[in-house]
Short mmCIF file of C-alpha atoms and ligand atoms in Angstrom, two decimals:
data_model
loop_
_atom_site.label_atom_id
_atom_site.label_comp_id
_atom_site.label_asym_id
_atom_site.label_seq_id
_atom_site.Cartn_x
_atom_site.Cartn_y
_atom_site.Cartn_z
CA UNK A 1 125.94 123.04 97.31
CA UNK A 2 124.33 125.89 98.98
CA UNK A 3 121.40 125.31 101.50
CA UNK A 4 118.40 125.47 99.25
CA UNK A 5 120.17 123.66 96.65
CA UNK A 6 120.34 120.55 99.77
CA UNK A 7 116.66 121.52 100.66
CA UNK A 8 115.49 120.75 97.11
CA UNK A 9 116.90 117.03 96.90
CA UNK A 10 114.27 116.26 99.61
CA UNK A 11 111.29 118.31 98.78
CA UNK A 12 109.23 117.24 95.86
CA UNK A 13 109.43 119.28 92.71
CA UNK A 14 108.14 118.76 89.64
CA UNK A 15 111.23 116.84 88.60
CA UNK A 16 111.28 114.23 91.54
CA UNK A 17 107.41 114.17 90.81
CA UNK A 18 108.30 112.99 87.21
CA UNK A 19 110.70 110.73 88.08
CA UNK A 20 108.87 109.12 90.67
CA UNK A 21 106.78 108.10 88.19
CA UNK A 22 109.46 106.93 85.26
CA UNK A 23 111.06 105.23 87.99
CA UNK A 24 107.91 103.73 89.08
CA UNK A 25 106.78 102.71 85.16
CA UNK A 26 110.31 101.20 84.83
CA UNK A 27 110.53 98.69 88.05
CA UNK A 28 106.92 98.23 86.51
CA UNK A 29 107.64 97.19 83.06
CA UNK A 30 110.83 95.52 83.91
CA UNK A 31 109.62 93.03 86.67
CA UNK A 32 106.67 92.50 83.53
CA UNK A 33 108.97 91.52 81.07
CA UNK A 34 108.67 87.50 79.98
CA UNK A 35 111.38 87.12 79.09
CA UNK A 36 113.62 90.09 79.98
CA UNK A 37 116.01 90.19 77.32
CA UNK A 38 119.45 88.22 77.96
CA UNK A 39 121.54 91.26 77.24
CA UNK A 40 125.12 91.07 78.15
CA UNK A 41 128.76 92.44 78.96
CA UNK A 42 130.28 95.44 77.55
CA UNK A 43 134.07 97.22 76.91
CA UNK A 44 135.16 99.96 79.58
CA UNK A 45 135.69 101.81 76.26
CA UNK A 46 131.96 101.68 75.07
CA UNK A 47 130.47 102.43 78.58
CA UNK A 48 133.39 105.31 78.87
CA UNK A 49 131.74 106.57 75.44
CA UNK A 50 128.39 106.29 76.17
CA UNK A 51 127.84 106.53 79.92
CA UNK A 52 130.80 109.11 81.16
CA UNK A 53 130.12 112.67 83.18
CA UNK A 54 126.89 111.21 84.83
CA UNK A 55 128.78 112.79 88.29
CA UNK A 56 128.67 116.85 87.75
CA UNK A 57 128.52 119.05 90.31
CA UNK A 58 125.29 120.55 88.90
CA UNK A 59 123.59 117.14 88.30
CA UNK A 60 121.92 115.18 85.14
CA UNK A 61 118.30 115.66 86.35
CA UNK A 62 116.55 112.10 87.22
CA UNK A 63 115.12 112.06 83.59
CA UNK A 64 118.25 111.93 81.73
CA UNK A 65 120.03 109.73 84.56
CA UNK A 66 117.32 106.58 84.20
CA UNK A 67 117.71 107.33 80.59
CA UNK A 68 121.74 106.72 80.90
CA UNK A 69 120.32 103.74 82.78
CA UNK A 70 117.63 102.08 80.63
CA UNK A 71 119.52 102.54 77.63
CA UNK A 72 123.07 101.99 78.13
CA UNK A 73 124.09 100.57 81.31
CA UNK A 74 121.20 97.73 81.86
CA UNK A 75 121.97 96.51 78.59
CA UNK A 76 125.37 95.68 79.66
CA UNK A 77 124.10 94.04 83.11
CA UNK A 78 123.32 89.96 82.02
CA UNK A 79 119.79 89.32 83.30
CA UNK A 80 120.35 86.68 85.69
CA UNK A 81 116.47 85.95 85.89
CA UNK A 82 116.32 85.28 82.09
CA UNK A 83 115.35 81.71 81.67
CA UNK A 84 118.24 80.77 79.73
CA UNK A 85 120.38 82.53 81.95
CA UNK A 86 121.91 78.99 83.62
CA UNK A 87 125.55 79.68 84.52
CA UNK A 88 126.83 79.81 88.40
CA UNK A 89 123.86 80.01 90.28
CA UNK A 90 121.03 82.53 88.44
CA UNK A 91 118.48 84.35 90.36
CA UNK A 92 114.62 84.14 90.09
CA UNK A 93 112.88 86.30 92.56
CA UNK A 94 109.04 85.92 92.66
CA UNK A 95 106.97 89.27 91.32
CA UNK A 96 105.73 89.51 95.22
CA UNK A 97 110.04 89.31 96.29
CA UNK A 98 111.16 92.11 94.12
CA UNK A 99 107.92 94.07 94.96
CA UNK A 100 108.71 94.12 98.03
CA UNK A 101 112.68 94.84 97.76
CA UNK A 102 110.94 97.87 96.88
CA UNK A 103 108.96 98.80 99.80
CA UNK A 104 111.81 97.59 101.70
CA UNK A 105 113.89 100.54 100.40
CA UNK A 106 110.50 102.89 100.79
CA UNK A 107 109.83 102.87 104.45
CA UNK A 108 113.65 103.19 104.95
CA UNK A 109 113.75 100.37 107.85
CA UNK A 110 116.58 99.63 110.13
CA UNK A 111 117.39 96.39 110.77
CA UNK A 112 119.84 96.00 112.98
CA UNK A 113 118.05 96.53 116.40
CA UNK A 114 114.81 95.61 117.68
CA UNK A 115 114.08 98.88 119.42
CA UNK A 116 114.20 100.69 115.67
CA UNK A 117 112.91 97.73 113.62
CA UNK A 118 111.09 95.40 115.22
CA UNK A 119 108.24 95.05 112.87
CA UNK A 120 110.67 93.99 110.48
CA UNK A 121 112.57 91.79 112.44
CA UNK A 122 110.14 89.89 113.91
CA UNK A 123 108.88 89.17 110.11
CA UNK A 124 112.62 88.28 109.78
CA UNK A 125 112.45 85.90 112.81
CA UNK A 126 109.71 84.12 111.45
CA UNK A 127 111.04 83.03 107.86
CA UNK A 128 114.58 82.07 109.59
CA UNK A 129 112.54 80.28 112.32
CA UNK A 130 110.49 78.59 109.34
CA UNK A 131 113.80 77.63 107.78
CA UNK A 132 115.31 76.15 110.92
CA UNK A 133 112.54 73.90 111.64
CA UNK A 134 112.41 72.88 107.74
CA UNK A 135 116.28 71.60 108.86
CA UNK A 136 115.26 70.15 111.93
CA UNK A 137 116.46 72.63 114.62
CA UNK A 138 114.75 73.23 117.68
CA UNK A 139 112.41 76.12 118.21
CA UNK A 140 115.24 78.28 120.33
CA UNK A 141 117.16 78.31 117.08
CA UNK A 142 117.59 81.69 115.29
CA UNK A 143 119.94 84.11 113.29
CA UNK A 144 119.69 86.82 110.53
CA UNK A 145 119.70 87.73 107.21
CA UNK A 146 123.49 88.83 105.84
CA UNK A 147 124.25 89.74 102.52
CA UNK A 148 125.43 86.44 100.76
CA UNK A 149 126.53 83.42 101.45
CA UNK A 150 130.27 84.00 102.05
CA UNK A 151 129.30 86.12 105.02
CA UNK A 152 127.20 83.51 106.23
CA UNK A 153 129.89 80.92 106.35
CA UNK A 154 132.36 83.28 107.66
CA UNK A 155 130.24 84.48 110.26
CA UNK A 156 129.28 81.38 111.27
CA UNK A 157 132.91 80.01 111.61
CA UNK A 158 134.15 83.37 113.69
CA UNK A 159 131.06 82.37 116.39
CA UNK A 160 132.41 78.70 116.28
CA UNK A 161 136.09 79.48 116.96
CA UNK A 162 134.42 82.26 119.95
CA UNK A 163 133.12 79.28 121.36
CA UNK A 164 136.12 76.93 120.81
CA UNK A 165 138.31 79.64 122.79
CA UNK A 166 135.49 80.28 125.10
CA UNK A 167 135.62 76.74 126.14
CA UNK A 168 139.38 76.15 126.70
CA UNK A 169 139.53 79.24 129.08
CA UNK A 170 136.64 78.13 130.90
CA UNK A 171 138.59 74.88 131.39
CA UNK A 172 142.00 76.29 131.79
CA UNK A 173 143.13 74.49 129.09
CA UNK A 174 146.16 75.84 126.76
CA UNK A 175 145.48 77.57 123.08
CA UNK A 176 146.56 75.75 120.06
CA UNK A 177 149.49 76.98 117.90
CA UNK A 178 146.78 77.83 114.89
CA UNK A 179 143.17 76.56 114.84
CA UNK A 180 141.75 74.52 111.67
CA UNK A 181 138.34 73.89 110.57
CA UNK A 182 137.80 70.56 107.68
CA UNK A 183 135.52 70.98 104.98
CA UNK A 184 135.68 69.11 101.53
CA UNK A 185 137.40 69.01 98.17
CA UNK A 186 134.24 70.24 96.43
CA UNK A 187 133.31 72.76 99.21
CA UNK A 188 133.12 76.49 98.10
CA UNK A 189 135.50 78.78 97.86
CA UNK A 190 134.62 81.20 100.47
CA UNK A 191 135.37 78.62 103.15
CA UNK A 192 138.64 79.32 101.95
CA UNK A 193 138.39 82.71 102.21
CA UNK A 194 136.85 82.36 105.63
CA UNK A 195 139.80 80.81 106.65
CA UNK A 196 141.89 83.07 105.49
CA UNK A 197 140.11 85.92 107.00
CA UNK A 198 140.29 84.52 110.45
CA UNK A 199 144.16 82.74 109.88
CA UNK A 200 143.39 79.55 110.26
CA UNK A 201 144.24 76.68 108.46
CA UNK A 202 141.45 74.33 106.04
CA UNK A 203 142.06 70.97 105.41
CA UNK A 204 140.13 69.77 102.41
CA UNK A 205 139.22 66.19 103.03
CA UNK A 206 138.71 64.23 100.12
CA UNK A 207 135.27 63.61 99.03
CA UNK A 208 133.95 60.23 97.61
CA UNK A 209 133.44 59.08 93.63
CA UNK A 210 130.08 60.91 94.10
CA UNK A 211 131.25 63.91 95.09
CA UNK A 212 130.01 63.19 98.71
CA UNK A 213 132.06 64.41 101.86
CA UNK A 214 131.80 61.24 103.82
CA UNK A 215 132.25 60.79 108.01
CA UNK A 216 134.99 58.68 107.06
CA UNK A 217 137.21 61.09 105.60
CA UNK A 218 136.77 63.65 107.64
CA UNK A 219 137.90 61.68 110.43
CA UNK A 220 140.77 60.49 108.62
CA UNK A 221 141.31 64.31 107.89
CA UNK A 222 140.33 65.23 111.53
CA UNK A 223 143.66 62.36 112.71
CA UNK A 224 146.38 64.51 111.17
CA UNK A 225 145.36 67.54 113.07
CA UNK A 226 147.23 67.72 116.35
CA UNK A 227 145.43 70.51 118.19
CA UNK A 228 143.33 73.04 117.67
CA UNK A 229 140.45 71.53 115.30
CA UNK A 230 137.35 73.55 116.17
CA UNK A 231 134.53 73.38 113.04
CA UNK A 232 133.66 70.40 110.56
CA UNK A 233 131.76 71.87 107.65
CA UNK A 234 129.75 69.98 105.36
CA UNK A 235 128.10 71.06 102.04
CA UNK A 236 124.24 70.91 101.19
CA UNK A 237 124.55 71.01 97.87
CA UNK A 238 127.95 71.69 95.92
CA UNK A 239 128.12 74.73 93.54
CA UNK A 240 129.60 72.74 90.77
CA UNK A 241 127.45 69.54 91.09
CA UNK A 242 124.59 70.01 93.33
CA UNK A 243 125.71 67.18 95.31
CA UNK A 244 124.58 67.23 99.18
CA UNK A 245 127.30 65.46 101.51
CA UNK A 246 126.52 62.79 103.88
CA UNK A 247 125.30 64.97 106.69
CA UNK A 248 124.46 62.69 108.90
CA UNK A 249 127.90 60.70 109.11
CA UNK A 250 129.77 64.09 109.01
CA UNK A 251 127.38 65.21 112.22
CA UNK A 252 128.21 62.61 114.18
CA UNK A 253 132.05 62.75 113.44
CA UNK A 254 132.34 66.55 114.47
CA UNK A 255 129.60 65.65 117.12
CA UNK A 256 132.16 62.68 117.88
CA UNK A 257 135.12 64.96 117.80
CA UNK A 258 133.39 67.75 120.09
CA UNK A 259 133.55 70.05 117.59
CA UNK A 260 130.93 72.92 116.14
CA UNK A 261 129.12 71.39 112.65
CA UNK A 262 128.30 74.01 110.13
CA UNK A 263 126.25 73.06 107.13
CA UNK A 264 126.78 75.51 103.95
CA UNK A 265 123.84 74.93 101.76
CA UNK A 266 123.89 78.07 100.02
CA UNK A 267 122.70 77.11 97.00
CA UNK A 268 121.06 73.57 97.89
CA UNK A 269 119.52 73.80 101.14
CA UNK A 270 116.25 74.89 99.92
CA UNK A 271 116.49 71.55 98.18
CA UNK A 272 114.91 70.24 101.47
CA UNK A 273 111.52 71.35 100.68
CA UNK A 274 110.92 69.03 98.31
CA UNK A 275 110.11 65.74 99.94
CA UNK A 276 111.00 63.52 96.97
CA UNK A 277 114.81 65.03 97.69
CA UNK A 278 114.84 65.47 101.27
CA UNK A 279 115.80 61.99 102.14
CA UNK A 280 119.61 63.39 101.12
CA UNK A 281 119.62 66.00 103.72
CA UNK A 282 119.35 63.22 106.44
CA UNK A 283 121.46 64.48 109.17
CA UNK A 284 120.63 68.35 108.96
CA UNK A 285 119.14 68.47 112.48
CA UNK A 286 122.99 68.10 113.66
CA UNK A 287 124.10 70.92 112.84
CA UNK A 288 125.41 73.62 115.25
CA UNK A 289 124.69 76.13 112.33
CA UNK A 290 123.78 76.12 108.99
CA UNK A 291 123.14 79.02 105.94
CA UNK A 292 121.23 78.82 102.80
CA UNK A 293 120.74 81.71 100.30
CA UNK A 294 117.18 82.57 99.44
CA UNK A 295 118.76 84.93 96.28
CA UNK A 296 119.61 81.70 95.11
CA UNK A 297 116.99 78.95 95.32
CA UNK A 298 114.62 80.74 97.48
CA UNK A 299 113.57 83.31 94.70
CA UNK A 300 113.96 86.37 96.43
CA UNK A 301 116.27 89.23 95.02
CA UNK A 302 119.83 90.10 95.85
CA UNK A 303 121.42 90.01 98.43
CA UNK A 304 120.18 88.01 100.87
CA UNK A 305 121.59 85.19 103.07
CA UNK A 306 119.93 83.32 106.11
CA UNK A 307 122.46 82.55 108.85
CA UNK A 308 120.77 80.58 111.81
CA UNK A 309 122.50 79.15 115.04
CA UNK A 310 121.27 76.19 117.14
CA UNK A 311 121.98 78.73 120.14
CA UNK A 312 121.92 82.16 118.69
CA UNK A 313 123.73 83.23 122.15
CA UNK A 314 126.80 82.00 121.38
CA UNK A 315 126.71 84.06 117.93
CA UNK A 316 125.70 86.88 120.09
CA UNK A 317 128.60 86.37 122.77
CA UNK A 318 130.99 86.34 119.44
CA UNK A 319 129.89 89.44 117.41
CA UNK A 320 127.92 91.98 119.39
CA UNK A 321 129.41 95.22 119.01
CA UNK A 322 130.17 97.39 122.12
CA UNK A 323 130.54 101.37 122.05
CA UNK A 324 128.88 104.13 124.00
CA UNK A 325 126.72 104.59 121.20
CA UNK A 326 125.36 101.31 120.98
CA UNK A 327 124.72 101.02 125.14
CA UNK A 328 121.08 101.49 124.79
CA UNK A 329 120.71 98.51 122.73
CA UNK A 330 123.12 96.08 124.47
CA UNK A 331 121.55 96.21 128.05
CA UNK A 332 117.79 95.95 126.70
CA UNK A 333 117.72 92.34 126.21
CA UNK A 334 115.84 92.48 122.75
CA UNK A 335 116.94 90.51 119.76
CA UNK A 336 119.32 92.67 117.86
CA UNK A 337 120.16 90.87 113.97
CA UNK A 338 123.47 92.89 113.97
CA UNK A 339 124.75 90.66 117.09
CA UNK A 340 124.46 87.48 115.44
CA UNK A 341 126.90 87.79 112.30
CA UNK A 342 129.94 90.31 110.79
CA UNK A 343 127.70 93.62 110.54
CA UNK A 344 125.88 96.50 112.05
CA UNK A 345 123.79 98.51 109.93
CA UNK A 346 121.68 96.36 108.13
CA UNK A 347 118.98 96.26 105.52
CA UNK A 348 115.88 94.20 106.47
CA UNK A 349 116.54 92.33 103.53
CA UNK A 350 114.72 89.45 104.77
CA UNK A 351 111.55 91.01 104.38
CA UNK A 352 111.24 90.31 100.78
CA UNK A 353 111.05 86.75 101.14
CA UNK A 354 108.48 87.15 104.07
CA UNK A 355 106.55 88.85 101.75
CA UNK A 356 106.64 86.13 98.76
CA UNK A 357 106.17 83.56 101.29
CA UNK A 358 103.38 85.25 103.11
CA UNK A 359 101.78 85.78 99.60
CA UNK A 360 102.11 82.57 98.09
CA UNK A 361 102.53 79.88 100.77
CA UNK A 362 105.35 77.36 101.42
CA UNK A 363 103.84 75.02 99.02
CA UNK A 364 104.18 76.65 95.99
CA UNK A 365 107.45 76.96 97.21
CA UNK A 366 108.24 73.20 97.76
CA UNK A 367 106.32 72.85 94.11
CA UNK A 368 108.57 75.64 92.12
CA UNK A 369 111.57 73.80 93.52
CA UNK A 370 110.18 70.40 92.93
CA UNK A 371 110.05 71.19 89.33
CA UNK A 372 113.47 72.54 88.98
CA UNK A 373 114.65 69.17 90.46
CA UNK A 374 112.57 67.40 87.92
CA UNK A 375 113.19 69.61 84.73
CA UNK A 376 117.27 68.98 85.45
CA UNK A 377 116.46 65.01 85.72
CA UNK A 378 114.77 65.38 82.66
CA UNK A 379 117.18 67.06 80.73
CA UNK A 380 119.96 64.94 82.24
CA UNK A 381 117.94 61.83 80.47
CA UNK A 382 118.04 63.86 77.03
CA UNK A 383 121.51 64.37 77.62
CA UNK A 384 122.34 60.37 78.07
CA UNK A 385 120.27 60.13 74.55
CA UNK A 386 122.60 62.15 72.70
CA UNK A 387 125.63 60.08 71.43
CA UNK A 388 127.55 64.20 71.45
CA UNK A 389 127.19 64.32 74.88
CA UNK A 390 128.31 62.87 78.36
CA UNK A 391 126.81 63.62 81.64
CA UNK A 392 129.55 64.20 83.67
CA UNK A 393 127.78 63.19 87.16
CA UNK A 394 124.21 62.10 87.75
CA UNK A 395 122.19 65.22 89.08
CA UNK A 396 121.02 65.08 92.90
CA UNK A 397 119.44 68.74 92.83
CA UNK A 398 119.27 71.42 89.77
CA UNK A 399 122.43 71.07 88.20
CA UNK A 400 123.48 69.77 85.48
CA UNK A 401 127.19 69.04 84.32
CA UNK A 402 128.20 67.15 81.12
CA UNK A 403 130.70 67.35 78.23
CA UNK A 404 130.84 67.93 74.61
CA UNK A 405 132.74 64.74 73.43
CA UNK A 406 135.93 66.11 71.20
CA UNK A 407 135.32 69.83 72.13
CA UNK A 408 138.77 71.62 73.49
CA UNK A 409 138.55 74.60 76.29
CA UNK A 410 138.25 76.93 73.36
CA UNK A 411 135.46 75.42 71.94
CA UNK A 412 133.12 75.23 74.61
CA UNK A 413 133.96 79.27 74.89
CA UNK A 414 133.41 79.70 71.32
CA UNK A 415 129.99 78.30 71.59
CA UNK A 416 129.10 80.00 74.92
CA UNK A 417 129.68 83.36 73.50
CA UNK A 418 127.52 82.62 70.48
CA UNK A 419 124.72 81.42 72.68
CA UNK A 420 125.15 85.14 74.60
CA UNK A 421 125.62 86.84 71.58
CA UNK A 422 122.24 85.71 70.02
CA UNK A 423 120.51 86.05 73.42
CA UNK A 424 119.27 82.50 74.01
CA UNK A 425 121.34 81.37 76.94
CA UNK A 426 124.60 81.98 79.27
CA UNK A 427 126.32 78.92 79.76
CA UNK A 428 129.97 79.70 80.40
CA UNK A 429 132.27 77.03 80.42
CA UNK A 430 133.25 75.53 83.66
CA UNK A 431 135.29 72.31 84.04
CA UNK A 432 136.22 69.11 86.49
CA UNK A 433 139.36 67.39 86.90
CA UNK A 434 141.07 69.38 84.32
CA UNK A 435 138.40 68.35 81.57
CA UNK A 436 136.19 71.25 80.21
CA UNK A 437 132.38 70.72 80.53
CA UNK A 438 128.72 72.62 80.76
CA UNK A 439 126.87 73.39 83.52
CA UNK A 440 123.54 74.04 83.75
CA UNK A 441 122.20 75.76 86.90
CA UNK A 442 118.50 75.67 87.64
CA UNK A 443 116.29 77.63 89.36
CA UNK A 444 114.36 79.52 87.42
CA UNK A 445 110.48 77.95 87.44
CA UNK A 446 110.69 79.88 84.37
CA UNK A 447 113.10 77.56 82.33
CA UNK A 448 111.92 74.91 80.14
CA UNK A 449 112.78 71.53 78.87
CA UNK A 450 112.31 73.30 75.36
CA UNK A 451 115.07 76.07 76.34
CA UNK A 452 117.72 73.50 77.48
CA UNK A 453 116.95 71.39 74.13
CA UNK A 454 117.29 74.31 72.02
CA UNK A 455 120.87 74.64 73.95
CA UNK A 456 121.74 71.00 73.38
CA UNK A 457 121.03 71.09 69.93
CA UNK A 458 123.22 74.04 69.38
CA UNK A 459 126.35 71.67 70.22
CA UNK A 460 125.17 69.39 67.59
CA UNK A 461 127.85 69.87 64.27
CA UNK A 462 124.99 67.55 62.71
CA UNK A 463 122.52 70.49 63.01
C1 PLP B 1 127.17 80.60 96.34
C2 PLP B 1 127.75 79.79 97.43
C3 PLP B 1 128.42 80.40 98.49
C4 PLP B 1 128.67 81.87 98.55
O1 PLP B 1 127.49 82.58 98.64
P1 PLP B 1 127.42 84.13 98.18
O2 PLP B 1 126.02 84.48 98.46
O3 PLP B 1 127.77 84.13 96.72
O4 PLP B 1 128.42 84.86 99.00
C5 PLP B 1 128.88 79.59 99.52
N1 PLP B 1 128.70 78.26 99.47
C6 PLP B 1 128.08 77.65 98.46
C7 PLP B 1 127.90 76.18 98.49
C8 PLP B 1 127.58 78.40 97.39
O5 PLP B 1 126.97 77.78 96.37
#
């Protein structure tokens, strides 16, 4: 590309003009949408037919590009803000959140340091100080915004283990062979993963016939550890079930053990605005650290996770960053987000949710998730009514699980891909025990008890 070919990309021409404004009309229309439609997956063959040679070296031009876009490759993207859309954990960002992610990108802010975005980090600070006193920490808590949850947890765990190690040197006290953190059966995946990452060993401790990771068990789990034991983890709210452990009983045991206390509630944390609910997160003010992602139940748009510390300083201690290049930050003192997790450059992507929360108020947030809490109670009674079905596990949050009685694995897909296929819902089969069931995920203050009956009915052979 020749100099005045580079110059162009970032001058505005007639064409950038014109797409500036397509673009603009799109976001527009899209975010306007009620319902988006479902859409849904397509072959590598099709998109190889219909959406190859995008790359060339002389370019599409923007108009043919969002064209390529609008017409072949969002189609095969599953709208995970459709109200029907119910399967792992969907998305529902408020108009005001996605708006935002917008001017986010815009005003191109940086925001990993104070000294170059401190505007947007002290916006930051204020949601994640928000969210730590909604859990009960003290005012000194804070954090930052990662991408997801699995970053969260595994950032989390790396500042735990810091501190473990830090401790036993200051003490002169011998390293274990391996270090091991507990978490339970029905914790998520990337704890697993997080463990991996760092080598060290998980011990799933058995949670109870609710589903609950009790302080019992994870003492029992805690006695066949030797050495090296350095972070209990409890769940706020499964993935499968929305099921919240008993954080108070496993606080005290890791409290008991001297040990750090993570809380991943993802998905369910947010559950802890509604005060009908909040009763089950008794116990949340122990922890040493906890995450909760706002893409999930806090309506805000990909990615976005909050990680916040009890004492940020020990997640500083663990993950700053040191290079020549980064001096000028290190010895300023300021609050820097990229110390306080697994990342440097960072998108302010906390700012969206500022925005939506600045704009609407933390009570229409404790009401949106209020109603998702009721809706799945609601549809859980429906479910009881229908002689088909079996609830599989009495709902605590927004999730629903329950079987089709007589239906085999292959049933339950056969079904799911007719529901995608006609663009009315995407429930994919998930399963417990061995035993296929549905799930039904809710968060979307756009799904209704009409929706989800529509659904049931559709598993009716009488119908
Ligand atoms: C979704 C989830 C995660 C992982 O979060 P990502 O944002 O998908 O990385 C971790 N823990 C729980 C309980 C979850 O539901």
């Amino acid at each position: 590309m020749g100099l005045k070919a580079a110059a162009k990309m970032h001058t505005s021409t007639a064409q950038t003009v014109a797409l500036r404004e397509q673009i603009l009309d799109y976001a527009r229309t899209r975010m306007q949408l009620d319902p988006a439609p479902l859409d849904g997956p397509q072959t590598l063959k099709f998109l190889k037919a219909n959406a190859s040679n995008t790359i060339t070296e002389s370019g599409l031009g923007g108009t043919k590009a969002l064209k390529v876009f609008d017409e072949v490759l969002a189609p095969a993207c599953i709208s995970t803000d459709h109200p029907g859309y119910l399967s792992f954990i969907p998305a529902a960002p408020t108009e005001a959140a996605t708006l935002f992610d917008l001017v986010v990108s815009a005003t191109s802010v940086y925001g990993g340091s104070w000294l170059e975005g401190s505007g947007a980090v002290f916006a930051e600070n204020e949601v994640l100080s928000w969210l730590a006193a909604e859990v009960g920490l003290p005012k000194s808590a804070g954090g930052v915004f990662v991408q997801g949850g699995s970053l969260g947890n595994l950032s989390a765990l790396v500042t735990a283990r810091h501190q473990a190690i830090a401790a036993r040197k200051a003490t002169r006290r011998r390293m274990p062979k391996r270090w091991s953190i507990i978490a339970s059966s029905e914790s998520h995946s990337s704890l697993k993963a997080a463990a991996r990452v760092m080598d060290v060993d998980i011990l799933l401790a058995s949670a109870d016939d609710k589903g609950r990771l009790r302080g019992t068990a994870v003492a029992e789990a805690a006695a066949k550890i030797k050495d090296g034991l350095f972070a209990v983890v409890a769940t706020a709210g499964t993935t499968n079930f929305g099921i919240v452990d008993r954080l108070d009983e496993v606080g005290k045991v890791a409290k008991g053990l001297g040990v750090w206390f993570h809380i991943d509630g993802a998905y369910g944390l947010a559950g802890i605005l509604d005060a009908k609910v909040k009763p089950l997160f008794k116990g949340s003010a122990l922890a040493d650290s906890f995450i909760v992602d706002p893409h999930k139940w806090l309506f805000t748009p990909f990615d976005c996770c909050a990680l916040v510390y009890r004492n940020p300083r020990l997640a500083a201690a663990a993950h700053t960053q040191h290079g020549e290049y980064l001096e000028v930050l290190e010895t300023s003192g300021d609050y820097n987000p990229s110390d306080y997790a697994y990342n440097l450059t960072r998108r302010a992507r906390g700012l969206p949710l500022w925005c939506s929360l600045a704009t609407y108020g933390i009570a229409a947030y404790r009401a949106a998730i209020a109603d998702n809490i009721a809706l799945a109670h609601k549809v859980a009674d429906v479910i009881r009514t229908r002689e088909y079905l079996s609830l599989v596990r009495e709902p605590e949050l927004s999730i629903v699980v329950f079987e089709r009685i007589g239906w085999q694995q292959r049933d339950y897909e056969n079904w799911s891909n007719t529901l995608l296929a006609d663009g009315i819902g995407f429930v994919v089969p998930s399963s417990h025990n061995g035993r296929p069931n549905a799930r039904f995920a809710i968060v979307n203050p756009r799904t209704e008890l009409k929706l989800l009956i529509q659904i049931l009915d559709s598993m009716d052979d009488q119908k």
